mmCIF file of C-alpha atoms and ligand atoms in Angstrom:
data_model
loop_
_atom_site.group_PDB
_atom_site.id
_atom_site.type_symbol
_atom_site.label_atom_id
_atom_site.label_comp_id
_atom_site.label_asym_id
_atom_site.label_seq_id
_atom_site.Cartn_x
_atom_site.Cartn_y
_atom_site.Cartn_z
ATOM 1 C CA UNK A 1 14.129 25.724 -23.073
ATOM 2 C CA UNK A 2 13.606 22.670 -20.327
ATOM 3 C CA UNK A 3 16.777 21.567 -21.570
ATOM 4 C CA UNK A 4 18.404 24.991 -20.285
ATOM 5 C CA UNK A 5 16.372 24.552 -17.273
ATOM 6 C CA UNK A 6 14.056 27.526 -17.743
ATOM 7 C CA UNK A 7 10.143 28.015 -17.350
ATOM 8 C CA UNK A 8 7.834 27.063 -19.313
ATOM 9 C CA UNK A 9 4.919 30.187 -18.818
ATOM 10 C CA UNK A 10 1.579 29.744 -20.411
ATOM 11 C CA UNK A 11 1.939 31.637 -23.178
ATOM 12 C CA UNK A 12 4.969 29.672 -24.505
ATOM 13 C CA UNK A 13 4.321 27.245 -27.128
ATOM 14 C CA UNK A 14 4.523 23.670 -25.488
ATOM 15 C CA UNK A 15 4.003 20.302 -26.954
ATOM 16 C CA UNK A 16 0.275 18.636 -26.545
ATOM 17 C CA UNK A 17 1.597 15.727 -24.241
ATOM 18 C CA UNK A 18 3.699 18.013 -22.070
ATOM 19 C CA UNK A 19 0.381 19.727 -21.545
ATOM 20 C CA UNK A 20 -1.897 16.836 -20.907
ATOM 21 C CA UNK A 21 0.763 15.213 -18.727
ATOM 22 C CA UNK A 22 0.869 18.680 -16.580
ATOM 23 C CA UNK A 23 -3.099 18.882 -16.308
ATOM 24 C CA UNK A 24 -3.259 14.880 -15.409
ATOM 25 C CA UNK A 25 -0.765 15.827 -12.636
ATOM 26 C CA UNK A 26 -2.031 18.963 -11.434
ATOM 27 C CA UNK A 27 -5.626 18.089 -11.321
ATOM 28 C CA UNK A 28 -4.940 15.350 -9.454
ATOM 29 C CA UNK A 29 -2.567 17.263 -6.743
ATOM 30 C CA UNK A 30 -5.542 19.875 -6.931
ATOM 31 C CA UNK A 31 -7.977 17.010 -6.253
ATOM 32 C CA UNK A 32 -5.855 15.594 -3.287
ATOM 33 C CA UNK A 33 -5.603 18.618 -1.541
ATOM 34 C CA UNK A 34 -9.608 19.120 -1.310
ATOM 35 C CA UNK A 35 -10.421 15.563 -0.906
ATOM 36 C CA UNK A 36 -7.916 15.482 1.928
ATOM 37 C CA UNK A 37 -9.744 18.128 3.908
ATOM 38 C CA UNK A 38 -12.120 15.463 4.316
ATOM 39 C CA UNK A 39 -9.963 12.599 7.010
ATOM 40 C CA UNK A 40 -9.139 16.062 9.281
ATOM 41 C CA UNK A 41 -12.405 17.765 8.887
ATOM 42 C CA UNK A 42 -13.599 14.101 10.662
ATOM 43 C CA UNK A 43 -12.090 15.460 14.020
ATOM 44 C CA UNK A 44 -12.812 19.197 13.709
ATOM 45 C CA UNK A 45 -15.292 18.784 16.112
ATOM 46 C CA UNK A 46 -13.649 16.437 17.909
ATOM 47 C CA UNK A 47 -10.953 18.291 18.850
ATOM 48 C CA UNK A 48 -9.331 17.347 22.483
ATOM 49 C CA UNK A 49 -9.031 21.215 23.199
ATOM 50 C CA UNK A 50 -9.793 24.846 22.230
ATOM 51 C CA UNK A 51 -6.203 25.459 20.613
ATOM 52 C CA UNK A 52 -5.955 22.302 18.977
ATOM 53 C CA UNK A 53 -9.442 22.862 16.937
ATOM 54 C CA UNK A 54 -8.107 25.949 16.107
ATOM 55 C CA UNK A 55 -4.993 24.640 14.811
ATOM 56 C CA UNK A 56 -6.807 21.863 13.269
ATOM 57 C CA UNK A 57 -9.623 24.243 11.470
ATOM 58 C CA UNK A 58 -6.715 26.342 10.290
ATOM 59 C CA UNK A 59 -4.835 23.379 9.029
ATOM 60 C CA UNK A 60 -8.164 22.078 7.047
ATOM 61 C CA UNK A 61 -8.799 25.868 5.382
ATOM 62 C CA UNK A 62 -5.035 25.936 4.434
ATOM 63 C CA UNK A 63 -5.564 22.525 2.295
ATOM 64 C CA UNK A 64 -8.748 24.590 0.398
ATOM 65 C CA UNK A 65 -6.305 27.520 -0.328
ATOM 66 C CA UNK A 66 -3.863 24.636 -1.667
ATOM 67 C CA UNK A 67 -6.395 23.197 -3.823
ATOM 68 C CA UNK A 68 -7.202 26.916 -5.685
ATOM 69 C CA UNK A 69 -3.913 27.627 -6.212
ATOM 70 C CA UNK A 70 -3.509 24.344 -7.558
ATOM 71 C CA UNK A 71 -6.531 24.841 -9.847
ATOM 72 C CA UNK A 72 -6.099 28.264 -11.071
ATOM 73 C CA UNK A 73 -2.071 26.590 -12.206
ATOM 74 C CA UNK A 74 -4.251 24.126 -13.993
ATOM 75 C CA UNK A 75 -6.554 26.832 -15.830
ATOM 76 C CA UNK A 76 -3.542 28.427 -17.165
ATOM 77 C CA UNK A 77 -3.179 25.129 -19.189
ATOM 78 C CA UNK A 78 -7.004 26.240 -20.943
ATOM 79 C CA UNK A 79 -8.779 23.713 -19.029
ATOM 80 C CA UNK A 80 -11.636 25.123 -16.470
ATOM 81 C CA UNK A 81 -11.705 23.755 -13.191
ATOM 82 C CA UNK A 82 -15.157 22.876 -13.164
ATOM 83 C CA UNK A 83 -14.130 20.281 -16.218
ATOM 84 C CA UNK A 84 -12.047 19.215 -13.932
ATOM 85 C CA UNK A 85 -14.394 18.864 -10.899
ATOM 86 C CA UNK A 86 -16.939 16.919 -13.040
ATOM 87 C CA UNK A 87 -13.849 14.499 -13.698
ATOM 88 C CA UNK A 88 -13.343 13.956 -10.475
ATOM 89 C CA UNK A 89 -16.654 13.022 -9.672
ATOM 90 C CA UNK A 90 -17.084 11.033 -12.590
ATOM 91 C CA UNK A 91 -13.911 9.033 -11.358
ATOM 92 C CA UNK A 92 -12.394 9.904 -14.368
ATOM 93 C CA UNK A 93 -9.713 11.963 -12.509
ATOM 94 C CA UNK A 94 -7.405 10.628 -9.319
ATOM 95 C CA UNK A 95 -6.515 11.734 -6.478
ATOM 96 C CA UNK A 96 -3.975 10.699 -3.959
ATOM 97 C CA UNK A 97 -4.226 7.152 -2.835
ATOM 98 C CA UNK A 98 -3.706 8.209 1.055
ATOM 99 C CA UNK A 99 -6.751 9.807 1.603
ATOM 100 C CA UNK A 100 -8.775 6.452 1.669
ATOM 101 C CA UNK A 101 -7.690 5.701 4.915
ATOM 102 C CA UNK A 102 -10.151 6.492 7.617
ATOM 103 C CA UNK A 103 -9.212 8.399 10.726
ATOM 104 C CA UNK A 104 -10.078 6.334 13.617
ATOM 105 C CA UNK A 105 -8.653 8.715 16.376
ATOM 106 C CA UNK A 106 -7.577 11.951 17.658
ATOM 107 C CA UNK A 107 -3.831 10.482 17.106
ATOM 108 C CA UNK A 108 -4.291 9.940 13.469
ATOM 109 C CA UNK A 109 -4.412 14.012 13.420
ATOM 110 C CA UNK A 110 -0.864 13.436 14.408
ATOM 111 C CA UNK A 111 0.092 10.903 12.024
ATOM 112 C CA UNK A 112 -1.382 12.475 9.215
ATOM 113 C CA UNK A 113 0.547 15.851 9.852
ATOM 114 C CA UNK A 114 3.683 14.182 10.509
ATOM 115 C CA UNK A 115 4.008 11.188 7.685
ATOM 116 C CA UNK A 116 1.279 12.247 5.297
ATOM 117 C CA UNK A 117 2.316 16.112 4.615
ATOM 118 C CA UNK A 118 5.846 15.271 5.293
ATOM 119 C CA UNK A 119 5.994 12.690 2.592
ATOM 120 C CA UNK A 120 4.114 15.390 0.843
ATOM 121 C CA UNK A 121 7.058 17.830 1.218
ATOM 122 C CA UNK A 122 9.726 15.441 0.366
ATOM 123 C CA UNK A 123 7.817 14.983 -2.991
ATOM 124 C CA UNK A 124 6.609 18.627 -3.309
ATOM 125 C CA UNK A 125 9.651 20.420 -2.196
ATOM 126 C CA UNK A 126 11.380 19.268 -5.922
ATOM 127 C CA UNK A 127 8.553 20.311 -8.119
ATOM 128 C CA UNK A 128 9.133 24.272 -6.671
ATOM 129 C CA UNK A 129 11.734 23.747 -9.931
ATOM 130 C CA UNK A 130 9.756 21.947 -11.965
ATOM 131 C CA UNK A 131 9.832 23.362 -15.857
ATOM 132 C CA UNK A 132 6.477 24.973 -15.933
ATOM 133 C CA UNK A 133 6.595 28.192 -14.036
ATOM 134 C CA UNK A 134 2.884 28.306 -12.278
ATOM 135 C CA UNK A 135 2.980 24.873 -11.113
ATOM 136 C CA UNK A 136 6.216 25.662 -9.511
ATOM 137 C CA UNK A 137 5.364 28.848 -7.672
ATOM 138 C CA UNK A 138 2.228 27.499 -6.767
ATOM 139 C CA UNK A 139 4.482 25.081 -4.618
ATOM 140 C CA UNK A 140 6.830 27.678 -3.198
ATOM 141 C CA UNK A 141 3.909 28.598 -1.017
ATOM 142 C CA UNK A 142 2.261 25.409 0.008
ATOM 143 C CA UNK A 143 5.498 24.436 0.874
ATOM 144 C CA UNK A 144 6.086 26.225 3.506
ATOM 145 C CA UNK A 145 2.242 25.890 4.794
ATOM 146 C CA UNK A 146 3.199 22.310 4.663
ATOM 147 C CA UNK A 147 6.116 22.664 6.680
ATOM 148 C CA UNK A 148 4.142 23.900 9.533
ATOM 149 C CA UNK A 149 1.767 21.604 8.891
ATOM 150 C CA UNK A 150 4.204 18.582 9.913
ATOM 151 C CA UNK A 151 5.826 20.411 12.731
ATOM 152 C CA UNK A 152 2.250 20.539 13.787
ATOM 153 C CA UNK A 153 1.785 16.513 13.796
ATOM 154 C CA UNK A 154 4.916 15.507 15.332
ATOM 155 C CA UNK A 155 4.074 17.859 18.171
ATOM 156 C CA UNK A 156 0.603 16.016 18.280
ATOM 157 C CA UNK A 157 2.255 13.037 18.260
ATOM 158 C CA UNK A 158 4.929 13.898 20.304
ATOM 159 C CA UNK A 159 2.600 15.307 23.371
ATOM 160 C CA UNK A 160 0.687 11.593 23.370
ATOM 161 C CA UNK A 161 3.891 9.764 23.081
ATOM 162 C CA UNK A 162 5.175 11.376 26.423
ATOM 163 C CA UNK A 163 1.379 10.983 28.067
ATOM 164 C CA UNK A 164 -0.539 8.217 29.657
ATOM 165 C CA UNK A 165 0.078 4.337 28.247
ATOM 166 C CA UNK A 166 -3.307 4.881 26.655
ATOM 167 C CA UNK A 167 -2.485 8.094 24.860
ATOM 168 C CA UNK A 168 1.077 6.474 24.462
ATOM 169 C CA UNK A 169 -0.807 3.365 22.916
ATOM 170 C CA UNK A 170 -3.119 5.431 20.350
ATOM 171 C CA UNK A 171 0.055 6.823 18.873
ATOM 172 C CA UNK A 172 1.343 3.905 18.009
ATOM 173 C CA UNK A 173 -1.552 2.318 16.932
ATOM 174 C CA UNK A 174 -1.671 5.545 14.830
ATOM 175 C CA UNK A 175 1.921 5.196 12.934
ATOM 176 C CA UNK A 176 0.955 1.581 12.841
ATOM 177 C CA UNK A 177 -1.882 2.017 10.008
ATOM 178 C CA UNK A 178 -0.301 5.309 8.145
ATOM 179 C CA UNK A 179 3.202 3.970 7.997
ATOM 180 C CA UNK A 180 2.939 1.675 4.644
ATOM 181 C CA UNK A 181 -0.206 3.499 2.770
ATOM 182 C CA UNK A 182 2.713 7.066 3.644
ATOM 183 C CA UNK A 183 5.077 5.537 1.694
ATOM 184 C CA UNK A 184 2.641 4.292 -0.735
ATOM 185 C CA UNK A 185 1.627 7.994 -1.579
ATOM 186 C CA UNK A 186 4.866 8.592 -3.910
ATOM 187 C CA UNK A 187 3.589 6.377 -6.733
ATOM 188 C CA UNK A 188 4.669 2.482 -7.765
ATOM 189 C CA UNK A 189 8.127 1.828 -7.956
ATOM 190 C CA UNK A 190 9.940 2.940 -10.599
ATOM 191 C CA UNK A 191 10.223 -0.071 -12.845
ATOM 192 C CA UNK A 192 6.716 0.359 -12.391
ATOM 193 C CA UNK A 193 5.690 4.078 -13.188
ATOM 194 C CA UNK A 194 4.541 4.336 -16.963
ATOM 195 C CA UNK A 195 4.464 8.193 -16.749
ATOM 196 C CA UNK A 196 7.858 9.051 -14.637
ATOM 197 C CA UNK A 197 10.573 8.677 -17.729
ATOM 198 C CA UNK A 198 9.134 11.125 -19.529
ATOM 199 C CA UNK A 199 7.935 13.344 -16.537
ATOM 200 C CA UNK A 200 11.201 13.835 -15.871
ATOM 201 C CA UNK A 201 13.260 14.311 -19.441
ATOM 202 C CA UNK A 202 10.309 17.303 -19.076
ATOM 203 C CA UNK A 203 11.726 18.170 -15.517
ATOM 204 C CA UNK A 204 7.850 18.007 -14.536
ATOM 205 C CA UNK A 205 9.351 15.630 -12.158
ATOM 206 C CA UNK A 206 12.993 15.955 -10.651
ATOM 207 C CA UNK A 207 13.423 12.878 -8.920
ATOM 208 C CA UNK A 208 12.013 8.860 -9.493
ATOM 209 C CA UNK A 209 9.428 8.077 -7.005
ATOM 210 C CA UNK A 210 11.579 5.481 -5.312
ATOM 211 C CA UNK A 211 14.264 7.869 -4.700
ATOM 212 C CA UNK A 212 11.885 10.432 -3.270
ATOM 213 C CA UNK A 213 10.534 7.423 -0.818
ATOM 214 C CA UNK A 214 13.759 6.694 0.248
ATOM 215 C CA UNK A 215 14.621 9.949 0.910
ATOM 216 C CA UNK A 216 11.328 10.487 3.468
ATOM 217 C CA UNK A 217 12.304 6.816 4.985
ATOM 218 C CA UNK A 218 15.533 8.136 5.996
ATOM 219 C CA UNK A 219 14.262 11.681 7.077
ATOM 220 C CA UNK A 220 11.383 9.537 9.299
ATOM 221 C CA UNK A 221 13.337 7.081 10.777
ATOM 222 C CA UNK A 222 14.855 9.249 13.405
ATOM 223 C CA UNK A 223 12.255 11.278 13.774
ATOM 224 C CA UNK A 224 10.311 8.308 14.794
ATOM 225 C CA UNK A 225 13.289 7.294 17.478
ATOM 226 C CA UNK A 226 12.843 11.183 18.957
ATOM 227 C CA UNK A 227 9.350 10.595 19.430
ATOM 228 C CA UNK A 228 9.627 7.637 21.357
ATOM 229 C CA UNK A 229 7.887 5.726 18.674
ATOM 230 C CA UNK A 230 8.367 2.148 16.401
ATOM 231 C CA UNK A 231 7.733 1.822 12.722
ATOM 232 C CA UNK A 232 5.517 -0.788 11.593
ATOM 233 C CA UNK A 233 8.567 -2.493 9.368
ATOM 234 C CA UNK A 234 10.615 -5.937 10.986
ATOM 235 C CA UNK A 235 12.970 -5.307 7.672
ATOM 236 C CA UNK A 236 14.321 -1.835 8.874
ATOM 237 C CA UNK A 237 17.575 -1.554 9.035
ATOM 238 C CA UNK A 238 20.804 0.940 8.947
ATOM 239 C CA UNK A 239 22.809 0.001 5.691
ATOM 240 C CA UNK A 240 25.641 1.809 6.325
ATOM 241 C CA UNK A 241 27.521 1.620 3.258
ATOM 242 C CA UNK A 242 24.551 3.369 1.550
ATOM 243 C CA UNK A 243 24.023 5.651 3.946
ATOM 244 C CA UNK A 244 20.532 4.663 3.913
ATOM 245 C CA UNK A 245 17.214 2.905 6.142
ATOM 246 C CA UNK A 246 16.434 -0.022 4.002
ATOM 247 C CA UNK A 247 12.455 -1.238 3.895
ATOM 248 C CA UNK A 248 10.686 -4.079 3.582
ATOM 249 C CA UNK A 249 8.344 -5.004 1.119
ATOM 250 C CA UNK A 250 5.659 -2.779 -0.098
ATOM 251 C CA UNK A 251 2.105 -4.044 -0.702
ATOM 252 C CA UNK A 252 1.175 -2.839 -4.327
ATOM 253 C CA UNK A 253 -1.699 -5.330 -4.502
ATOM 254 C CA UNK A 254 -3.127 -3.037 -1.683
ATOM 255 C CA UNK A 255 -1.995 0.118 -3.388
ATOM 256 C CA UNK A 256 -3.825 -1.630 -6.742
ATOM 257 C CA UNK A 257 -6.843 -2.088 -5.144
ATOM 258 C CA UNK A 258 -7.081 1.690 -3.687
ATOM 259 C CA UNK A 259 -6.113 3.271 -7.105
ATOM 260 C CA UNK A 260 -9.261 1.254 -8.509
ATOM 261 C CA UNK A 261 -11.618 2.607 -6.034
ATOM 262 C CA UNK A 262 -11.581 -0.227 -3.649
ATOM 263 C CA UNK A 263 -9.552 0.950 -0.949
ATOM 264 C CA UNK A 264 -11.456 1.910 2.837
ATOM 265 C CA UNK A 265 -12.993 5.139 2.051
ATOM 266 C CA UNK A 266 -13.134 5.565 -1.579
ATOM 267 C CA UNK A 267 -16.569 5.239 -2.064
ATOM 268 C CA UNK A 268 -17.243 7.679 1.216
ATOM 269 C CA UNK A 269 -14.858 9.841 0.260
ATOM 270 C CA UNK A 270 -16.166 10.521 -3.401
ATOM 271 C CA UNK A 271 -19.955 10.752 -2.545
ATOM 272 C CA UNK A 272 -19.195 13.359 0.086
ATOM 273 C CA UNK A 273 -17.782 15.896 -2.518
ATOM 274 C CA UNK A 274 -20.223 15.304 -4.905
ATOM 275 C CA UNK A 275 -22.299 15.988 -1.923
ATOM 276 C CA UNK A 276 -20.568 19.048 -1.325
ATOM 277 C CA UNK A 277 -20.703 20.417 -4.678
ATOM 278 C CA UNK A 278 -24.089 19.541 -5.195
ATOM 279 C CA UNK A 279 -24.925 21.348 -1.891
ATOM 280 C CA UNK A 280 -22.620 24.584 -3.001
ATOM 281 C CA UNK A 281 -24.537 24.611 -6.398
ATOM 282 C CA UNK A 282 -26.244 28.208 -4.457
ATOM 283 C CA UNK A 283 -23.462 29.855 -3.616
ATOM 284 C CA UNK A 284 -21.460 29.482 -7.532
ATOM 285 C CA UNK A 285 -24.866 30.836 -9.280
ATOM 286 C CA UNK A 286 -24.955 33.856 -6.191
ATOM 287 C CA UNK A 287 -21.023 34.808 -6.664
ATOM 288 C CA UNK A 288 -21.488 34.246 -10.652
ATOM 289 C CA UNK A 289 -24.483 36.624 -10.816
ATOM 290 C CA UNK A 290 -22.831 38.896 -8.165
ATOM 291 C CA UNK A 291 -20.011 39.321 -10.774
ATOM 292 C CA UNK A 292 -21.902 39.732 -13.597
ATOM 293 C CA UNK A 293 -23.619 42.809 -11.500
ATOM 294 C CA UNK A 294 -20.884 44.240 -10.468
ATOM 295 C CA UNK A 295 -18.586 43.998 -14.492
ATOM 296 C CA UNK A 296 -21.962 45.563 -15.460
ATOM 297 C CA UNK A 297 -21.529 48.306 -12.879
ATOM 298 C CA UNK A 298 -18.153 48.444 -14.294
ATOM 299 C CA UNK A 299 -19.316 49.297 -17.563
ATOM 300 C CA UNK A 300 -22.250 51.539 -17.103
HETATM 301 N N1 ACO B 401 -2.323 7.965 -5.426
HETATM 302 C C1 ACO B 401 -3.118 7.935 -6.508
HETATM 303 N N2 ACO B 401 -2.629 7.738 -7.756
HETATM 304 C C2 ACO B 401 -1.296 7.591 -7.869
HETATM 305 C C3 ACO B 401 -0.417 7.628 -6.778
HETATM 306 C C4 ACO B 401 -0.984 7.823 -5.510
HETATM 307 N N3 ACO B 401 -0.251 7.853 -4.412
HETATM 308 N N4 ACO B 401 0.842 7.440 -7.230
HETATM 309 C C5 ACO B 401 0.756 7.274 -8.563
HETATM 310 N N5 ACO B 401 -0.528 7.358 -8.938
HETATM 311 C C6 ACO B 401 -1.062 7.171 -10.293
HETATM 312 C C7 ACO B 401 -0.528 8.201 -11.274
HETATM 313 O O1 ACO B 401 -1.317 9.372 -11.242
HETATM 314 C C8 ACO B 401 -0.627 7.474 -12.564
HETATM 315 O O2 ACO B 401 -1.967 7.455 -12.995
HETATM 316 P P1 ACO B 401 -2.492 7.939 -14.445
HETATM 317 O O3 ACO B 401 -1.387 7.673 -15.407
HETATM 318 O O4 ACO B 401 -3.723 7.168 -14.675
HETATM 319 O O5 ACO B 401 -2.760 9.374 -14.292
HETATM 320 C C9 ACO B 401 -0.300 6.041 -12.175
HETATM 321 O O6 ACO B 401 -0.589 5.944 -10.785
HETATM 322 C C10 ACO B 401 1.133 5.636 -12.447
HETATM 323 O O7 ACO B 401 2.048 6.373 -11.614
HETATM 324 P P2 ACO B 401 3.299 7.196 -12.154
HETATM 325 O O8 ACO B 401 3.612 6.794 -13.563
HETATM 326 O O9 ACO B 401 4.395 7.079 -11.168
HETATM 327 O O10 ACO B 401 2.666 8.670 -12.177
HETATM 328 P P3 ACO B 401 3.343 10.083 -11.980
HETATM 329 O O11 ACO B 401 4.568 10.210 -12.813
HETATM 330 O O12 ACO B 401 2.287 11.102 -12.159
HETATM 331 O O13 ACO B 401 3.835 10.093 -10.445
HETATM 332 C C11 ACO B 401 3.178 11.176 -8.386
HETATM 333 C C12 ACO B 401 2.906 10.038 -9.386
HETATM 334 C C13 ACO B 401 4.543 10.934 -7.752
HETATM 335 C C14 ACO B 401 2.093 11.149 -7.325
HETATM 336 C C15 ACO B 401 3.194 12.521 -9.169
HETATM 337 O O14 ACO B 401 2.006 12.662 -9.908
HETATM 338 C C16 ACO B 401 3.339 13.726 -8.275
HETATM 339 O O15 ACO B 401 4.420 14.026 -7.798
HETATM 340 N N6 ACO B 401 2.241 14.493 -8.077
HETATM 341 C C17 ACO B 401 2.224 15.750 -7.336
HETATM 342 C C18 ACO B 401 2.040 15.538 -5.883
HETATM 343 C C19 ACO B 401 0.643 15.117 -5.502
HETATM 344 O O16 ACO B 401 -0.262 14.939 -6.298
HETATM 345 N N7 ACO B 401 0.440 14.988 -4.213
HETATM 346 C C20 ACO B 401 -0.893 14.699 -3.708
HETATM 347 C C21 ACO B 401 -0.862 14.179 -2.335
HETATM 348 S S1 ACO B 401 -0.098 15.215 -1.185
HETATM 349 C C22 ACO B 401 -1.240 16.178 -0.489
HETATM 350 O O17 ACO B 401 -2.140 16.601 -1.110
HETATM 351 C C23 ACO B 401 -1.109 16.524 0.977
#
């Protein structure tokens, strides 16, 4: 069936490790997309205008409507999300190394937007065919939410490129510090990736992770020249026989230290969701006994 490239549904019989390999990597998109309301919803209030808090709130609800979609693929795999909640919390469960980065300033709205969801496209955009059907139509949507989502940082970015030296300055600054931990987001190289061989005989994945980073350096690159901005790399260069922006170096001991829970923000990050969900404990037990009421209604 994968082999003829068709879709896997949940009813189909699948082996166990295809299964367990699809909830590992769902949960943890699902987890990324709610953690990662967390670095924006820092600036909600901090907006620099009216229409940019607006954009920004509708941005931050977007990434919640990510995350359920993402969840309800998972449940189709018989897990229950709340399993997978307490996994998260526990630390049992990751989620994506980017979102231990603090946001400093109003320009790292930008940043984020442009290099974080549009390294989340480039490695998104392929898994709209990956072999298991809800997984992949969950994408087709956040896709294009995505999309707008990075047109909506470059123009952030773009605006404080062209404004004062200061606002010129915090841009940069901005690309500066989510440059390398961007690139880090599509996994360790692939010499390096104990799950991506298999991942991808499966057609979970489509591409290596390295091929999907190179793909976003070369789609960034200009993008970075049209907004009058520099990349954080001395090593970048045009190889034109390739066809391709080579990198430099890539610091995995950093990228090590994040996935173990040691990066900037981990330990902020974590105890404000199990904040959160501790806090939201009211409104579960009020929408679970609203639904019992109203199947009873149902019945009666
Ligand atoms: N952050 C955190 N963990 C990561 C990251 C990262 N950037 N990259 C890799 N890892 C983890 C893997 O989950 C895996 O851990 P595990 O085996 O303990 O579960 C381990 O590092 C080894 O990596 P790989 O063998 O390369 O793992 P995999 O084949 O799953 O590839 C990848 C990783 C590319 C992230 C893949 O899971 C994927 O494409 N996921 C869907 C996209 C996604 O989750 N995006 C979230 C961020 S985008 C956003 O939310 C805006």
């Amino acid at each position: 069936m994968v082999a003829a490239d068709e879709r896997v549904e949940p009813r189909d019989w699948m082996p166990e490790a295809y299964r367990r390999t699809l909830v590992r990597q769902i949960a943890q998109h699902a987890h990324s997309e709610i953690i990662g309301m967390q670095p924006e919803g820092n600036w909600v209030t901090r907006a620099p205008s009216l229409r940019r808090k607006a954009i920004l709130l509708a941005k931050v609800q977007d990434e919640a409507g990510h995350g359920l979609y993402l969840y309800s693929a998972a449940e189709t795999l018989g897990v229950d999300r709340a399993e997978l909640l307490d996994l998260l919390h526990a630390g049992r469960q990751k989620y994506s190394s980017i979102f231990n980065y603090p946001t400093l300033t109003w320009a790292d709205m930008g940043a984020i937007g442009w290099l974080v969801d549009g390294a989340a496209i480039v490695n998104q955009v392929p898994i709209t065919r990956c072999s298991y059907g809800p997984y992949a139509r969950a994408m087709v949507r956040i896709c294009k939410e995505e999309s707008f989502h990075q047109r909506q940082g470059f123009e952030v970015l773009h605006h404080l490129s062209h404004g004062t030296p200061e606002q010129h300055a915090m841009a940069q600054d901005a690309v500066d510090r989510w440059w390398w931990p961007s690139l880090m987001m599509f996994g360790p190289p692939d010499d390096r990736s104990p799950n991506s061989a298999r991942s991808m005989a499966w057609r979970i994945k489509r591409f290596s992770n390295d091929e999907l980073r190179q793909r976003f350096v070369d789609m960034a690159v200009p993008q970075a020249q049209a907004l009058g901005l520099t990349l954080p790399d001395p090593d970048l260069r045009w190889d034109e026989e390739a066809g391709h922006w080579r990198y430099g170096p890539i610091d995995w001991d950093e990228f090590a230290r994040v996935l173990t829970g040691d990066g900037p923000c981990n330990a902020q990050r974590l105890e404000h969701r199990v904040r959160a969900h501790e806090d939201g404990a009211w409104v579960r037990e009020a929408a679970t006994a609203y639904a019992q009421k109203q199947a009873a209604r149902a019945r009666a």
